[in-house]
Amino acid sequence: MTKPACPKCDATEATKSGIVGGRQRYKCKNCGYHFSVDKVGREVSSYYVIKALQLYVEGVSYREIERVLGVSHVSVMNWVKKYGVRAPRQTDYHPTHKILTQKELADFFQNPQNLKGAGLMVTELGDKYMMIRWERFKEG
């Protein structure tokens, strides 16, 4: 196993120096600097981060975003916090969404009744499309 390079002096001579926060800590033999290795994990494509934030701003819940994109709702919460995204307060409307193929989307837009009196957004989602539609909450 190769030892990691020191981030301060780039030397590759380091000794193990304990574990901090579940990560191996090293001490550089050259300059004496203590450092930890980078976190190993799966990096999520920026495409999914952007889509998740768009959906959040549109009023889609964390759990719904998780189901649609296949990304953990906790990751979505962390991205919202990291990028300081704030969704506007929505009291009169709630979003509903459908995943459609290109043909289904074209058929939907052929019917003029589908386009009346509703807020509607369509976004690409891989090889399909997500349609978000806003509907008023029913009173009573």
JSON list of C-alpha atoms in Angstrom, two decimals, residues 13-133:
[
{"chain": "A", "resi": 13, "resn": "GLU", "atom": "CA", "xyz": [7.34, 9.38, 3.80]},
{"chain": "A", "resi": 14, "resn": "ALA", "atom": "CA", "xyz": [4.63, 9.32, 6.44]},
{"chain": "A", "resi": 15, "resn": "THR", "atom": "CA", "xyz": [3.81, 7.15, 9.42]},
{"chain": "A", "resi": 16, "resn": "LYS", "atom": "CA", "xyz": [0.42, 6.25, 10.76]},
{"chain": "A", "resi": 17, "resn": "SER", "atom": "CA", "xyz": [-0.50, 8.45, 13.69]},
{"chain": "A", "resi": 18, "resn": "GLY", "atom": "CA", "xyz": [-3.87, 7.25, 14.98]},
{"chain": "A", "resi": 19, "resn": "ILE", "atom": "CA", "xyz": [-7.43, 7.56, 13.77]},
{"chain": "A", "resi": 20, "resn": "VAL", "atom": "CA", "xyz": [-9.47, 10.75, 14.01]},
{"chain": "A", "resi": 21, "resn": "GLY", "atom": "CA", "xyz": [-13.16, 10.86, 13.15]},
{"chain": "A", "resi": 22, "resn": "GLY", "atom": "CA", "xyz": [-12.98, 7.35, 11.71]},
{"chain": "A", "resi": 23, "resn": "ARG", "atom": "CA", "xyz": [-10.22, 8.35, 9.25]},
{"chain": "A", "resi": 24, "resn": "GLN", "atom": "CA", "xyz": [-6.56, 7.34, 9.33]},
{"chain": "A", "resi": 25, "resn": "ARG", "atom": "CA", "xyz": [-4.24, 10.12, 10.46]},
{"chain": "A", "resi": 26, "resn": "TYR", "atom": "CA", "xyz": [-0.62, 10.39, 9.30]},
{"chain": "A", "resi": 27, "resn": "LYS", "atom": "CA", "xyz": [2.50, 12.26, 10.39]},
{"chain": "A", "resi": 28, "resn": "CYS", "atom": "CA", "xyz": [4.94, 13.40, 7.73]},
{"chain": "A", "resi": 29, "resn": "LYS", "atom": "CA", "xyz": [8.52, 12.26, 8.47]},
{"chain": "A", "resi": 30, "resn": "ASN", "atom": "CA", "xyz": [9.90, 15.18, 6.47]},
{"chain": "A", "resi": 31, "resn": "CYS", "atom": "CA", "xyz": [8.12, 18.18, 8.04]},
{"chain": "A", "resi": 32, "resn": "GLY", "atom": "CA", "xyz": [6.26, 16.69, 11.02]},
{"chain": "A", "resi": 33, "resn": "TYR", "atom": "CA", "xyz": [2.83, 17.79, 9.73]},
{"chain": "A", "resi": 34, "resn": "HIS", "atom": "CA", "xyz": [-0.21, 15.74, 10.82]},
{"chain": "A", "resi": 35, "resn": "PHE", "atom": "CA", "xyz": [-2.87, 15.09, 8.18]},
{"chain": "A", "resi": 36, "resn": "SER", "atom": "CA", "xyz": [-5.74, 12.78, 7.31]},
{"chain": "A", "resi": 37, "resn": "VAL", "atom": "CA", "xyz": [-6.48, 11.11, 4.01]},
{"chain": "A", "resi": 38, "resn": "ASP", "atom": "CA", "xyz": [-9.37, 12.30, 1.85]},
{"chain": "A", "resi": 39, "resn": "LYS", "atom": "CA", "xyz": [-12.76, 10.79, 2.50]},
{"chain": "A", "resi": 40, "resn": "VAL", "atom": "CA", "xyz": [-13.47, 7.85, 0.24]},
{"chain": "A", "resi": 41, "resn": "GLY", "atom": "CA", "xyz": [-17.02, 7.85, -1.07]},
{"chain": "A", "resi": 42, "resn": "ARG", "atom": "CA", "xyz": [-19.23, 8.01, -4.08]},
{"chain": "A", "resi": 43, "resn": "GLU", "atom": "CA", "xyz": [-19.34, 11.41, -5.70]},
{"chain": "A", "resi": 44, "resn": "VAL", "atom": "CA", "xyz": [-22.74, 12.36, -7.07]},
{"chain": "A", "resi": 45, "resn": "SER", "atom": "CA", "xyz": [-22.83, 13.97, -10.49]},
{"chain": "A", "resi": 46, "resn": "SER", "atom": "CA", "xyz": [-23.51, 17.71, -10.46]},
{"chain": "A", "resi": 47, "resn": "TYR", "atom": "CA", "xyz": [-26.46, 16.96, -12.80]},
{"chain": "A", "resi": 48, "resn": "TYR", "atom": "CA", "xyz": [-28.31, 15.29, -9.91]},
{"chain": "A", "resi": 49, "resn": "VAL", "atom": "CA", "xyz": [-27.37, 18.03, -7.46]},
{"chain": "A", "resi": 50, "resn": "ILE", "atom": "CA", "xyz": [-28.80, 20.69, -9.78]},
{"chain": "A", "resi": 51, "resn": "LYS", "atom": "CA", "xyz": [-31.96, 18.66, -10.50]},
{"chain": "A", "resi": 52, "resn": "ALA", "atom": "CA", "xyz": [-32.49, 18.03, -6.78]},
{"chain": "A", "resi": 53, "resn": "LEU", "atom": "CA", "xyz": [-32.15, 21.74, -5.97]},
{"chain": "A", "resi": 54, "resn": "GLN", "atom": "CA", "xyz": [-34.50, 22.68, -8.82]},
{"chain": "A", "resi": 55, "resn": "LEU", "atom": "CA", "xyz": [-37.11, 20.26, -7.54]},
{"chain": "A", "resi": 56, "resn": "TYR", "atom": "CA", "xyz": [-36.69, 21.55, -3.99]},
{"chain": "A", "resi": 57, "resn": "VAL", "atom": "CA", "xyz": [-37.26, 25.13, -5.11]},
{"chain": "A", "resi": 58, "resn": "GLU", "atom": "CA", "xyz": [-40.36, 23.98, -6.99]},
{"chain": "A", "resi": 59, "resn": "GLY", "atom": "CA", "xyz": [-41.79, 22.65, -3.72]},
{"chain": "A", "resi": 60, "resn": "VAL", "atom": "CA", "xyz": [-41.12, 18.93, -4.12]},
{"chain": "A", "resi": 61, "resn": "SER", "atom": "CA", "xyz": [-40.40, 17.28, -0.75]},
{"chain": "A", "resi": 62, "resn": "TYR", "atom": "CA", "xyz": [-37.06, 15.71, 0.16]},
{"chain": "A", "resi": 63, "resn": "ARG", "atom": "CA", "xyz": [-38.57, 12.21, 0.15]},
{"chain": "A", "resi": 64, "resn": "GLU", "atom": "CA", "xyz": [-40.21, 12.75, -3.25]},
{"chain": "A", "resi": 65, "resn": "ILE", "atom": "CA", "xyz": [-36.88, 13.95, -4.66]},
{"chain": "A", "resi": 66, "resn": "GLU", "atom": "CA", "xyz": [-35.28, 10.81, -3.23]},
{"chain": "A", "resi": 67, "resn": "ARG", "atom": "CA", "xyz": [-37.85, 8.59, -4.98]},
{"chain": "A", "resi": 68, "resn": "VAL", "atom": "CA", "xyz": [-37.59, 10.43, -8.30]},
{"chain": "A", "resi": 69, "resn": "LEU", "atom": "CA", "xyz": [-33.82, 10.88, -8.57]},
{"chain": "A", "resi": 70, "resn": "GLY", "atom": "CA", "xyz": [-32.65, 7.91, -6.51]},
{"chain": "A", "resi": 71, "resn": "VAL", "atom": "CA", "xyz": [-30.48, 10.16, -4.33]},
{"chain": "A", "resi": 72, "resn": "SER", "atom": "CA", "xyz": [-30.72, 10.06, -0.54]},
{"chain": "A", "resi": 73, "resn": "HIS", "atom": "CA", "xyz": [-33.04, 12.68, 0.98]},
{"chain": "A", "resi": 74, "resn": "VAL", "atom": "CA", "xyz": [-30.26, 13.40, 3.49]},
{"chain": "A", "resi": 75, "resn": "SER", "atom": "CA", "xyz": [-27.92, 14.29, 0.62]},
{"chain": "A", "resi": 76, "resn": "VAL", "atom": "CA", "xyz": [-30.58, 16.63, -0.77]},
{"chain": "A", "resi": 77, "resn": "MET", "atom": "CA", "xyz": [-30.94, 18.29, 2.66]},
{"chain": "A", "resi": 78, "resn": "ASN", "atom": "CA", "xyz": [-27.16, 18.71, 2.85]},
{"chain": "A", "resi": 79, "resn": "TRP", "atom": "CA", "xyz": [-27.03, 20.30, -0.62]},
{"chain": "A", "resi": 80, "resn": "VAL", "atom": "CA", "xyz": [-29.86, 22.70, 0.27]},
{"chain": "A", "resi": 81, "resn": "LYS", "atom": "CA", "xyz": [-27.93, 23.70, 3.38]},
{"chain": "A", "resi": 82, "resn": "LYS", "atom": "CA", "xyz": [-24.56, 23.87, 1.60]},
{"chain": "A", "resi": 83, "resn": "TYR", "atom": "CA", "xyz": [-25.77, 26.09, -1.25]},
{"chain": "A", "resi": 84, "resn": "GLY", "atom": "CA", "xyz": [-28.14, 28.19, 0.88]},
{"chain": "A", "resi": 85, "resn": "VAL", "atom": "CA", "xyz": [-31.17, 27.43, -1.27]},
{"chain": "A", "resi": 86, "resn": "ARG", "atom": "CA", "xyz": [-34.49, 28.60, 0.11]},
{"chain": "A", "resi": 87, "resn": "ALA", "atom": "CA", "xyz": [-37.82, 27.55, -1.31]},
{"chain": "A", "resi": 88, "resn": "PRO", "atom": "CA", "xyz": [-40.57, 30.18, -1.31]},
{"chain": "A", "resi": 89, "resn": "ARG", "atom": "CA", "xyz": [-43.42, 29.60, 1.12]},
{"chain": "A", "resi": 90, "resn": "GLN", "atom": "CA", "xyz": [-46.30, 27.93, -0.65]},
{"chain": "A", "resi": 91, "resn": "THR", "atom": "CA", "xyz": [-49.66, 27.99, 1.02]},
{"chain": "A", "resi": 92, "resn": "ASP", "atom": "CA", "xyz": [-52.20, 27.86, -1.80]},
{"chain": "A", "resi": 93, "resn": "TYR", "atom": "CA", "xyz": [-50.53, 25.39, -4.15]},
{"chain": "A", "resi": 94, "resn": "HIS", "atom": "CA", "xyz": [-48.83, 22.03, -3.99]},
{"chain": "A", "resi": 95, "resn": "PRO", "atom": "CA", "xyz": [-46.82, 20.36, -6.73]},
{"chain": "A", "resi": 96, "resn": "THR", "atom": "CA", "xyz": [-47.59, 17.02, -8.29]},
{"chain": "A", "resi": 97, "resn": "HIS", "atom": "CA", "xyz": [-45.22, 15.32, -10.66]},
{"chain": "A", "resi": 98, "resn": "LYS", "atom": "CA", "xyz": [-45.25, 12.67, -13.36]},
{"chain": "A", "resi": 99, "resn": "ILE", "atom": "CA", "xyz": [-42.41, 10.96, -15.20]},
{"chain": "A", "resi": 100, "resn": "LEU", "atom": "CA", "xyz": [-43.19, 10.75, -18.93]},
{"chain": "A", "resi": 101, "resn": "THR", "atom": "CA", "xyz": [-41.54, 9.45, -22.08]},
{"chain": "A", "resi": 102, "resn": "GLN", "atom": "CA", "xyz": [-41.14, 11.80, -25.01]},
{"chain": "A", "resi": 103, "resn": "LYS", "atom": "CA", "xyz": [-44.24, 10.36, -26.73]},
{"chain": "A", "resi": 104, "resn": "GLU", "atom": "CA", "xyz": [-46.37, 10.65, -23.55]},
{"chain": "A", "resi": 105, "resn": "LEU", "atom": "CA", "xyz": [-45.22, 14.25, -23.13]},
{"chain": "A", "resi": 106, "resn": "ALA", "atom": "CA", "xyz": [-46.09, 15.08, -26.75]},
{"chain": "A", "resi": 107, "resn": "ASP", "atom": "CA", "xyz": [-49.53, 13.49, -26.32]},
{"chain": "A", "resi": 108, "resn": "PHE", "atom": "CA", "xyz": [-50.10, 15.51, -23.13]},
{"chain": "A", "resi": 109, "resn": "PHE", "atom": "CA", "xyz": [-49.36, 18.79, -24.91]},
{"chain": "A", "resi": 110, "resn": "GLN", "atom": "CA", "xyz": [-51.68, 17.89, -27.82]},
{"chain": "A", "resi": 111, "resn": "ASN", "atom": "CA", "xyz": [-54.71, 18.27, -25.52]},
{"chain": "A", "resi": 112, "resn": "PRO", "atom": "CA", "xyz": [-55.42, 22.00, -24.91]},
{"chain": "A", "resi": 113, "resn": "GLN", "atom": "CA", "xyz": [-57.38, 21.19, -21.71]},
{"chain": "A", "resi": 114, "resn": "ASN", "atom": "CA", "xyz": [-54.13, 20.03, -20.08]},
{"chain": "A", "resi": 115, "resn": "LEU", "atom": "CA", "xyz": [-52.61, 23.48, -20.48]},
{"chain": "A", "resi": 116, "resn": "LYS", "atom": "CA", "xyz": [-55.37, 25.59, -18.93]},
{"chain": "A", "resi": 117, "resn": "GLY", "atom": "CA", "xyz": [-55.23, 27.10, -15.45]},
{"chain": "A", "resi": 118, "resn": "ALA", "atom": "CA", "xyz": [-52.16, 25.35, -14.11]},
{"chain": "A", "resi": 119, "resn": "GLY", "atom": "CA", "xyz": [-48.54, 26.17, -13.48]},
{"chain": "A", "resi": 120, "resn": "LEU", "atom": "CA", "xyz": [-46.50, 23.66, -15.39]},
{"chain": "A", "resi": 121, "resn": "MET", "atom": "CA", "xyz": [-42.79, 22.92, -15.68]},
{"chain": "A", "resi": 122, "resn": "VAL", "atom": "CA", "xyz": [-41.05, 20.21, -17.69]},
{"chain": "A", "resi": 123, "resn": "THR", "atom": "CA", "xyz": [-37.47, 19.18, -17.05]},
{"chain": "A", "resi": 124, "resn": "GLU", "atom": "CA", "xyz": [-35.27, 16.52, -18.58]},
{"chain": "A", "resi": 125, "resn": "LEU", "atom": "CA", "xyz": [-34.59, 13.54, -16.37]},
{"chain": "A", "resi": 126, "resn": "GLY", "atom": "CA", "xyz": [-32.18, 11.17, -18.09]},
{"chain": "A", "resi": 127, "resn": "ASP", "atom": "CA", "xyz": [-33.99, 9.67, -21.08]},
{"chain": "A", "resi": 128, "resn": "LYS", "atom": "CA", "xyz": [-37.42, 10.74, -19.74]},
{"chain": "A", "resi": 129, "resn": "TYR", "atom": "CA", "xyz": [-39.09, 13.98, -18.70]},
{"chain": "A", "resi": 130, "resn": "MET", "atom": "CA", "xyz": [-40.52, 15.13, -15.42]},
{"chain": "A", "resi": 131, "resn": "MET", "atom": "CA", "xyz": [-43.60, 17.28, -15.52]},
{"chain": "A", "resi": 132, "resn": "ILE", "atom": "CA", "xyz": [-44.38, 19.29, -12.40]},
{"chain": "A", "resi": 133, "resn": "ARG", "atom": "CA", "xyz": [-47.84, 20.78, -12.12]}
]
